[in-house]
Amino acid sequence: MTLFCRNGRSDSLTVEGRVIDPTEGIDECLALTVDNGVIVRIEPSGSSRTVVAPAFVDPHVHLRTPGREDEETIASGTAAAAAGGYCAILAMPNTDPVVDSAAVLGSLVERATEEALVPTGFLAAISKGQHGEQLTEMVELAEAGAAAFTDDGRPVVSAGLMRRALQYAGVAARPLSLHEEEPSLSRDGQMHEGAVSAELGLAGWPSVAEAAMVERDVTLAAYERRALHIMHVSALESVRAIQTAQSRGVGVTAEVTPHHLCLTDDAVRSLDPNTKMNPPVRSDEHRAALVEALRGGAIACIATDHAPHARQEKDAPFEEAPFGVTGLETAFSALYTRLVEPGVIPLETILERMSAGPARVFGLPVPRIAIGERANLVVLDLDAEWTVDEGGFRSRSVNSWLLGARLRGKVTRTVADGREVYAA
Ligand SMILES: [Zn+2]
Ligand SMILES: [Zn+2]
């Protein structure tokens, strides 16, 4: 078992609307009856006021626990996830201390069984202390409940260590999630290297710093015949490397964030620290390549990389501000407003890449709308208009790239593992 949650009731409820489940091939107006947490009846309905879909799965969340509970806790982060329509999330191990031992992981699992509103899994580190030198005890960590392994926040710089990580992840039967960055190329980079960085006089983090590592790691994965997952893809060249590897049968999967799908480096002209992320948002040709790869399926998952930061740290001059933005509570609305409404990506593709896509990559139960399944449902009001406002967040942090934005489409209800965890 790799997902952990506060023990709670199983609810009985009904949900109706236009039901869209890309996995089950459903797109029709239906009423669903949930009894004791399980979908027991599906009948025709006249209501099409809302969309009902399998709830979302986020494979990349920073819960900042242990160590920075002022920025996020398991309770606040999972409340934010519930408000964003998620029924499962995976948390990153770059905490203080790092999740690199069964003891640290065990205490997180214990906290999740007391505090987590939605089922939560924990990734453990690839290297001890995330120092990139010594592998963690991956088999032992898998037995203690690690959902996958990553050194996120940092790349695995040593190719030799990466090769052994691929071998041990195979033995531990858990995915490897990789933050791809060649640090000698990205060093001191503040934003995408290109015309805008030159104009602003900010140090560049070039796309090749990501692509060079992606190329290295897919080459290693092919050689070792192991799978790997590339996190937060940002560059056109990385997309090409992933597609080439996939066409050769290498088990490489990838995720992309809402901000990389929606923003370009033009946004950095504002010098708003909430446009500063790692990897950076890039020029429109990179953004367009990510959208295309998501639509075509080479990128199977949307991940928020929800990265809460304390106000006093993020409210700094651009060059001093930390990297990262929050995303759980705005992901669907941002993608609906910026990509679905303008006709760039079909709604069912977004729904699939936010739910079944990531669940499959991480071996989690795929949320499905079918009789006998535990209810994992999100209800969406596509006509709702709202303004992203600091006061509206359940997250402890407010460093959203969308503050003040007017969005269309809103999550109005979330059912996770048979329990209603959010109702607007
Ligand atoms: Zn990362
Ligand atoms: Zn991250």
Short mmCIF file of C-alpha atoms in Angstrom, two decimals, residues 3-408:
data_model
loop_
_atom_site.label_atom_id
_atom_site.label_comp_id
_atom_site.label_asym_id
_atom_site.label_seq_id
_atom_site.Cartn_x
_atom_site.Cartn_y
_atom_site.Cartn_z
CA LEU A 3 -1.47 5.84 -0.21
CA PHE A 4 -2.37 6.88 3.32
CA CYS A 5 -5.33 8.81 4.66
CA ARG A 6 -7.18 9.76 7.81
CA ASN A 7 -9.65 7.05 8.63
CA GLY A 8 -13.15 8.22 8.05
CA ARG A 9 -16.67 7.44 7.15
CA SER A 10 -17.78 6.21 3.77
CA ASP A 11 -20.48 8.48 2.38
CA SER A 12 -23.77 7.80 0.66
CA LEU A 13 -24.69 10.46 -1.89
CA THR A 14 -25.93 11.12 -5.39
CA VAL A 15 -24.19 13.10 -8.12
CA GLU A 16 -25.62 13.99 -11.50
CA GLY A 17 -24.62 15.84 -14.61
CA ARG A 18 -22.71 15.31 -17.82
CA VAL A 19 -20.51 12.38 -16.82
CA ILE A 20 -17.20 12.24 -18.69
CA ASP A 21 -14.91 9.28 -18.04
CA PRO A 22 -12.38 8.93 -20.87
CA THR A 23 -11.16 5.56 -19.50
CA GLU A 24 -14.66 4.07 -19.51
CA GLY A 25 -15.62 5.82 -22.75
CA ILE A 26 -18.53 7.63 -21.06
CA ASP A 27 -19.82 11.06 -22.09
CA GLU A 28 -23.53 11.32 -21.26
CA CYS A 29 -25.95 12.80 -18.76
CA LEU A 30 -26.18 10.40 -15.84
CA ALA A 31 -27.08 10.18 -12.17
CA LEU A 32 -24.66 8.25 -9.96
CA THR A 33 -25.69 6.74 -6.65
CA VAL A 34 -22.94 6.18 -4.11
CA ASP A 35 -23.75 3.91 -1.21
CA ASN A 36 -21.29 3.53 1.62
CA GLY A 37 -18.49 4.90 -0.58
CA VAL A 38 -19.17 2.65 -3.57
CA ILE A 39 -20.87 3.51 -6.89
CA VAL A 40 -23.93 1.23 -6.86
CA ARG A 41 -26.22 2.73 -9.51
CA ILE A 42 -25.77 4.61 -12.80
CA GLU A 43 -28.95 5.84 -14.49
CA PRO A 44 -29.87 8.30 -17.23
CA SER A 45 -30.42 11.86 -16.02
CA GLY A 46 -31.80 15.02 -17.55
CA SER A 47 -29.27 17.24 -15.81
CA SER A 48 -26.32 18.64 -17.74
CA ARG A 49 -25.67 21.65 -15.53
CA THR A 50 -22.36 20.33 -14.22
CA VAL A 51 -19.64 17.96 -15.44
CA VAL A 52 -18.85 14.90 -13.33
CA ALA A 53 -15.50 13.20 -13.93
CA PRO A 54 -13.05 10.84 -12.23
CA ALA A 55 -11.26 12.88 -9.55
CA PHE A 56 -7.70 14.06 -10.20
CA VAL A 57 -4.37 12.51 -9.23
CA ASP A 58 -1.34 14.77 -8.68
CA PRO A 59 2.00 12.96 -8.80
CA HIS A 60 4.05 16.01 -7.75
CA VAL A 61 3.24 18.02 -4.62
CA HIS A 62 5.46 19.64 -2.00
CA LEU A 63 3.83 19.36 1.43
CA ARG A 64 6.84 20.98 3.20
CA THR A 65 6.40 18.53 6.07
CA PRO A 66 8.51 17.81 8.06
CA GLY A 67 10.40 21.05 8.63
CA ARG A 68 8.43 23.91 7.09
CA GLU A 69 4.96 23.44 8.50
CA ASP A 70 4.59 27.25 8.38
CA GLU A 71 4.38 26.86 4.57
CA GLU A 72 2.23 23.71 4.36
CA THR A 73 1.15 20.73 6.44
CA ILE A 74 -0.32 17.41 5.46
CA ALA A 75 -3.69 18.75 6.67
CA SER A 76 -3.55 22.06 4.76
CA GLY A 77 -1.99 20.58 1.62
CA THR A 78 -4.57 17.82 1.37
CA ALA A 79 -7.39 20.33 2.05
CA ALA A 80 -6.01 22.33 -0.90
CA ALA A 81 -5.93 19.13 -2.96
CA ALA A 82 -9.55 18.36 -2.07
CA ALA A 83 -10.58 21.88 -3.15
CA GLY A 84 -8.72 21.33 -6.43
CA GLY A 85 -10.62 18.14 -7.23
CA TYR A 86 -7.90 15.64 -6.28
CA CYS A 87 -8.51 12.18 -4.82
CA ALA A 88 -4.83 11.25 -4.52
CA ILE A 89 -1.52 13.14 -4.33
CA LEU A 90 2.13 12.20 -4.10
CA ALA A 91 4.45 14.28 -1.89
CA MET A 92 8.10 15.07 -2.57
CA PRO A 93 10.88 14.10 -0.13
CA ASN A 94 12.97 17.32 -0.19
CA THR A 95 11.91 18.18 3.33
CA ASP A 96 13.90 18.82 6.51
CA PRO A 97 14.94 16.16 7.29
CA VAL A 98 14.94 14.60 3.82
CA VAL A 99 12.76 11.49 3.47
CA ASP A 100 15.71 9.15 3.04
CA SER A 101 15.13 6.59 5.81
CA ALA A 102 12.35 4.28 6.85
CA ALA A 103 12.16 6.19 10.16
CA VAL A 104 11.38 9.57 8.55
CA LEU A 105 8.99 7.94 6.10
CA GLY A 106 7.28 6.02 8.89
CA SER A 107 6.55 9.19 10.86
CA LEU A 108 5.07 10.83 7.74
CA VAL A 109 2.87 7.82 7.11
CA GLU A 110 1.69 8.03 10.70
CA ARG A 111 0.89 11.74 10.35
CA ALA A 112 -0.98 11.09 7.11
CA THR A 113 -3.19 8.51 8.78
CA GLU A 114 -4.13 11.23 11.31
CA GLU A 115 -4.25 14.34 9.11
CA ALA A 116 -4.58 13.59 5.39
CA LEU A 117 -7.98 14.55 4.00
CA VAL A 118 -7.26 12.82 0.67
CA PRO A 119 -5.15 9.71 0.15
CA THR A 120 -1.49 10.75 0.08
CA GLY A 121 1.61 8.89 -0.98
CA PHE A 122 5.21 9.79 -0.20
CA LEU A 123 8.21 9.63 -2.45
CA ALA A 124 11.54 8.83 -0.84
CA ALA A 125 14.89 10.25 -1.89
CA ILE A 126 17.14 8.54 -4.43
CA SER A 127 20.30 9.61 -2.58
CA LYS A 128 20.98 10.00 1.13
CA GLY A 129 20.33 13.60 2.13
CA GLN A 130 19.74 14.24 -1.58
CA HIS A 131 23.49 14.83 -1.75
CA GLY A 132 23.81 12.77 -4.92
CA GLU A 133 26.52 10.51 -3.49
CA GLN A 134 25.07 7.40 -1.86
CA LEU A 135 21.85 5.61 -2.75
CA THR A 136 19.17 5.30 -0.09
CA GLU A 137 17.99 1.84 0.98
CA MET A 138 15.42 1.74 -1.78
CA VAL A 139 14.07 -1.76 -1.16
CA GLU A 140 13.61 -1.07 2.56
CA LEU A 141 11.95 2.29 1.79
CA ALA A 142 9.58 0.62 -0.68
CA GLU A 143 8.61 -1.88 2.01
CA ALA A 144 8.02 1.04 4.41
CA GLY A 145 5.53 2.55 1.94
CA ALA A 146 7.51 4.74 -0.48
CA ALA A 147 5.40 5.32 -3.60
CA ALA A 148 8.39 6.15 -5.82
CA PHE A 149 11.86 7.72 -5.65
CA THR A 150 13.14 11.18 -6.53
CA ASP A 151 15.77 13.73 -5.57
CA ASP A 152 13.38 16.48 -6.74
CA GLY A 153 14.61 19.97 -6.13
CA ARG A 154 17.92 18.69 -7.43
CA PRO A 155 19.10 16.55 -10.33
CA VAL A 156 21.04 13.32 -9.90
CA VAL A 157 24.29 14.70 -11.28
CA SER A 158 26.33 11.48 -11.31
CA ALA A 159 25.52 9.20 -14.24
CA GLY A 160 26.93 6.24 -12.31
CA LEU A 161 24.57 6.89 -9.41
CA MET A 162 21.64 7.26 -11.80
CA ARG A 163 22.48 3.94 -13.40
CA ARG A 164 22.45 2.20 -10.02
CA ALA A 165 19.25 4.02 -9.04
CA LEU A 166 17.59 2.55 -12.16
CA GLN A 167 18.77 -0.93 -11.16
CA TYR A 168 17.59 -0.66 -7.54
CA ALA A 169 14.28 1.01 -8.43
CA GLY A 170 13.67 -2.03 -10.59
CA VAL A 171 14.35 -4.34 -7.66
CA ALA A 172 12.18 -2.19 -5.36
CA ALA A 173 9.48 -2.18 -8.08
CA ARG A 174 8.86 1.56 -7.73
CA PRO A 175 9.06 4.32 -10.35
CA LEU A 176 11.90 6.83 -10.50
CA SER A 177 10.85 10.47 -10.92
CA LEU A 178 13.53 12.74 -12.25
CA HIS A 179 14.18 16.47 -11.98
CA GLU A 180 16.30 16.98 -15.08
CA GLU A 181 18.86 19.75 -14.84
CA GLU A 182 22.54 19.79 -15.80
CA PRO A 183 23.76 22.18 -13.09
CA SER A 184 26.90 23.28 -14.89
CA LEU A 185 24.60 24.62 -17.64
CA SER A 186 21.80 26.05 -15.47
CA ARG A 187 24.03 27.51 -12.74
CA ASP A 188 22.76 30.83 -11.36
CA GLY A 189 19.98 30.82 -13.98
CA GLN A 190 17.01 32.95 -12.98
CA MET A 191 14.74 32.42 -15.99
CA HIS A 192 14.60 30.87 -19.46
CA GLU A 193 17.67 31.81 -21.51
CA GLY A 194 16.47 33.73 -24.52
CA ALA A 195 15.51 37.14 -25.83
CA VAL A 196 13.59 38.13 -22.69
CA SER A 197 16.42 37.19 -20.29
CA ALA A 198 18.84 39.16 -22.44
CA GLU A 199 16.54 42.16 -22.40
CA LEU A 200 15.98 41.98 -18.64
CA GLY A 201 19.65 41.29 -17.91
CA LEU A 202 18.80 38.16 -15.91
CA ALA A 203 20.99 35.05 -15.98
CA GLY A 204 19.57 32.34 -18.23
CA TRP A 205 18.62 28.71 -17.44
CA PRO A 206 18.85 27.30 -20.97
CA SER A 207 16.53 24.62 -22.33
CA VAL A 208 19.55 22.48 -23.18
CA ALA A 209 20.35 22.17 -19.45
CA GLU A 210 17.18 20.09 -19.15
CA ALA A 211 17.38 18.29 -22.49
CA ALA A 212 21.00 17.18 -21.97
CA MET A 213 19.98 15.37 -18.76
CA VAL A 214 16.85 13.91 -20.35
CA GLU A 215 19.01 12.51 -23.18
CA ARG A 216 21.46 11.03 -20.68
CA ASP A 217 18.77 9.41 -18.57
CA VAL A 218 16.71 7.92 -21.40
CA THR A 219 19.96 6.47 -22.75
CA LEU A 220 20.66 4.88 -19.36
CA ALA A 221 17.07 3.64 -19.06
CA ALA A 222 17.29 2.04 -22.51
CA TYR A 223 20.58 0.36 -21.62
CA GLU A 224 19.27 -0.93 -18.28
CA ARG A 225 15.84 -1.78 -19.75
CA ARG A 226 14.19 0.11 -16.91
CA ALA A 227 11.40 2.67 -16.84
CA LEU A 228 11.70 6.26 -15.69
CA HIS A 229 9.46 9.28 -15.30
CA ILE A 230 10.52 12.79 -16.27
CA MET A 231 9.08 15.51 -14.04
CA HIS A 232 7.92 18.98 -15.07
CA VAL A 233 9.12 18.90 -18.70
CA SER A 234 9.72 22.46 -19.90
CA ALA A 235 11.73 22.27 -23.12
CA LEU A 236 11.00 21.46 -26.75
CA GLU A 237 14.26 19.46 -27.01
CA SER A 238 13.24 17.34 -24.01
CA VAL A 239 9.91 16.54 -25.67
CA ARG A 240 11.76 15.37 -28.79
CA ALA A 241 14.10 13.19 -26.72
CA ILE A 242 11.12 11.64 -24.90
CA GLN A 243 9.23 10.98 -28.12
CA THR A 244 12.28 9.40 -29.76
CA ALA A 245 12.86 7.14 -26.74
CA GLN A 246 9.18 6.14 -26.63
CA SER A 247 9.20 5.27 -30.34
CA ARG A 248 12.15 2.94 -29.62
CA GLY A 249 10.23 1.19 -26.87
CA VAL A 250 11.99 2.78 -23.87
CA GLY A 251 9.64 2.98 -20.86
CA VAL A 252 9.82 6.73 -20.41
CA THR A 253 6.84 8.75 -19.17
CA ALA A 254 6.54 12.46 -18.51
CA GLU A 255 4.54 15.11 -16.74
CA VAL A 256 3.96 18.81 -17.41
CA THR A 257 2.67 21.57 -15.12
CA PRO A 258 -0.21 23.98 -15.74
CA HIS A 259 2.21 26.93 -15.58
CA HIS A 260 4.48 25.46 -18.27
CA LEU A 261 1.40 24.83 -20.44
CA CYS A 262 -0.07 28.31 -19.96
CA LEU A 263 2.77 30.79 -19.42
CA THR A 264 5.77 31.98 -21.40
CA ASP A 265 8.86 33.89 -20.31
CA ASP A 266 7.02 37.06 -21.31
CA ALA A 267 5.33 36.80 -17.91
CA VAL A 268 8.71 37.34 -16.23
CA ARG A 269 8.82 40.91 -17.58
CA SER A 270 6.59 41.76 -14.61
CA LEU A 271 9.46 40.66 -12.31
CA ASP A 272 6.73 39.08 -10.18
CA PRO A 273 8.48 36.39 -8.06
CA ASN A 274 5.40 34.20 -8.69
CA THR A 275 6.63 33.78 -12.27
CA LYS A 276 9.91 32.28 -11.03
CA MET A 277 10.03 28.52 -11.13
CA ASN A 278 12.48 25.67 -11.72
CA PRO A 279 12.56 24.70 -14.53
CA PRO A 280 11.56 28.13 -15.82
CA VAL A 281 8.64 28.90 -18.12
CA ARG A 282 10.06 29.25 -21.61
CA SER A 283 9.29 30.88 -24.97
CA ASP A 284 6.10 30.15 -26.89
CA GLU A 285 7.67 27.51 -29.17
CA HIS A 286 8.56 25.48 -26.08
CA ARG A 287 5.11 26.00 -24.58
CA ALA A 288 3.42 24.98 -27.83
CA ALA A 289 5.53 21.78 -28.00
CA LEU A 290 4.42 20.85 -24.47
CA VAL A 291 0.76 21.41 -25.37
CA GLU A 292 1.16 19.27 -28.49
CA ALA A 293 2.90 16.45 -26.57
CA LEU A 294 0.20 16.49 -23.91
CA ARG A 295 -2.51 16.34 -26.53
CA GLY A 296 -0.80 13.51 -28.42
CA GLY A 297 -0.05 11.52 -25.26
CA ALA A 298 3.77 11.57 -25.24
CA ILE A 299 3.27 13.50 -21.99
CA ALA A 300 0.75 11.39 -20.07
CA CYS A 301 0.34 13.44 -16.90
CA ILE A 302 -0.41 16.91 -15.65
CA ALA A 303 1.33 17.58 -12.32
CA THR A 304 1.09 20.82 -10.37
CA ASP A 305 4.56 20.82 -8.71
CA HIS A 306 2.63 22.67 -5.95
CA ALA A 307 5.49 24.46 -4.17
CA PRO A 308 4.35 26.61 -1.24
CA HIS A 309 6.68 29.36 -0.02
CA ALA A 310 6.42 31.67 2.97
CA ARG A 311 5.28 35.16 2.10
CA GLN A 312 8.35 36.84 3.57
CA GLU A 313 10.61 34.67 1.41
CA LYS A 314 8.69 34.96 -1.85
CA ASP A 315 8.07 38.73 -1.42
CA ALA A 316 11.62 39.51 -2.42
CA PRO A 317 13.35 41.00 -5.44
CA PHE A 318 13.10 38.52 -8.36
CA GLU A 319 16.73 37.45 -8.15
CA GLU A 320 16.52 36.63 -4.44
CA ALA A 321 13.12 34.94 -4.43
CA PRO A 322 12.93 31.13 -4.21
CA PHE A 323 11.73 29.05 -7.17
CA GLY A 324 8.21 27.62 -7.22
CA VAL A 325 4.50 28.37 -7.17
CA THR A 326 1.40 26.78 -5.70
CA GLY A 327 -1.04 25.02 -7.99
CA LEU A 328 -3.42 22.49 -6.43
CA GLU A 329 -6.39 24.84 -6.12
CA THR A 330 -6.12 26.45 -9.56
CA ALA A 331 -4.92 23.66 -11.87
CA PHE A 332 -8.22 22.66 -13.46
CA SER A 333 -9.56 26.21 -13.81
CA ALA A 334 -6.32 27.50 -15.30
CA LEU A 335 -6.22 24.72 -17.89
CA TYR A 336 -9.91 25.04 -18.67
CA THR A 337 -9.69 28.82 -19.12
CA ARG A 338 -6.43 28.97 -21.04
CA LEU A 339 -6.53 25.75 -23.10
CA VAL A 340 -9.99 24.14 -23.24
CA GLU A 341 -12.21 27.19 -23.75
CA PRO A 342 -10.05 28.57 -26.58
CA GLY A 343 -10.26 25.13 -28.26
CA VAL A 344 -6.56 24.23 -27.92
CA ILE A 345 -7.05 20.92 -26.00
CA PRO A 346 -10.30 18.93 -25.65
CA LEU A 347 -11.82 18.79 -22.15
CA GLU A 348 -11.68 14.98 -22.05
CA THR A 349 -7.94 15.04 -22.76
CA ILE A 350 -7.32 17.39 -19.83
CA LEU A 351 -9.50 15.20 -17.60
CA GLU A 352 -7.63 12.04 -18.65
CA ARG A 353 -4.16 13.59 -18.15
CA MET A 354 -5.15 14.84 -14.69
CA SER A 355 -6.49 11.49 -13.50
CA ALA A 356 -5.96 8.14 -15.25
CA GLY A 357 -2.66 9.27 -16.85
CA PRO A 358 -0.76 9.89 -13.61
CA ALA A 359 -2.49 7.00 -11.80
CA ARG A 360 -1.21 4.55 -14.43
CA VAL A 361 2.34 5.88 -14.39
CA PHE A 362 2.59 5.49 -10.61
CA GLY A 363 0.69 2.21 -10.35
CA LEU A 364 -2.12 3.82 -8.34
CA PRO A 365 -5.77 2.75 -8.66
CA VAL A 366 -7.21 4.45 -11.76
CA PRO A 367 -10.28 6.48 -10.71
CA ARG A 368 -13.17 5.08 -12.77
CA ILE A 369 -16.89 5.71 -12.95
CA ALA A 370 -18.32 2.20 -12.94
CA ILE A 371 -20.60 0.15 -10.74
CA GLY A 372 -18.71 -1.47 -7.89
CA GLU A 373 -15.88 1.11 -7.92
CA ARG A 374 -15.12 3.23 -4.87
CA ALA A 375 -16.28 6.77 -5.64
CA ASN A 376 -13.49 9.13 -6.72
CA LEU A 377 -15.37 11.99 -8.33
CA VAL A 378 -14.94 15.65 -9.18
CA VAL A 379 -17.88 17.89 -10.00
CA LEU A 380 -17.08 20.87 -12.24
CA ASP A 381 -19.16 23.95 -12.92
CA LEU A 382 -17.84 25.05 -16.30
CA ASP A 383 -19.87 28.27 -16.34
CA ALA A 384 -18.62 29.54 -12.98
CA GLU A 385 -16.38 32.58 -13.14
CA TRP A 386 -14.11 33.45 -10.26
CA THR A 387 -11.14 35.59 -9.37
CA VAL A 388 -8.09 33.99 -7.79
CA ASP A 389 -7.71 35.68 -4.46
CA GLU A 390 -5.31 35.18 -1.56
CA GLY A 391 -8.21 34.80 0.85
CA GLY A 392 -9.64 31.83 -1.03
CA PHE A 393 -6.79 29.36 -0.56
CA ARG A 394 -6.80 26.40 1.80
CA SER A 395 -3.07 26.07 1.29
CA ARG A 396 -0.99 27.84 3.96
CA SER A 397 0.86 29.67 1.19
CA VAL A 398 -0.40 32.12 -1.42
CA ASN A 399 2.43 32.18 -3.98
CA SER A 400 0.17 31.53 -6.96
CA TRP A 401 1.08 32.65 -10.49
CA LEU A 402 -2.64 33.36 -10.96
CA LEU A 403 -3.28 35.91 -8.18
CA GLY A 404 -5.86 38.37 -9.45
CA ALA A 405 -6.64 36.32 -12.56
CA ARG A 406 -10.22 35.83 -13.70
CA LEU A 407 -10.85 32.13 -14.42
CA ARG A 408 -13.71 30.09 -15.79
#
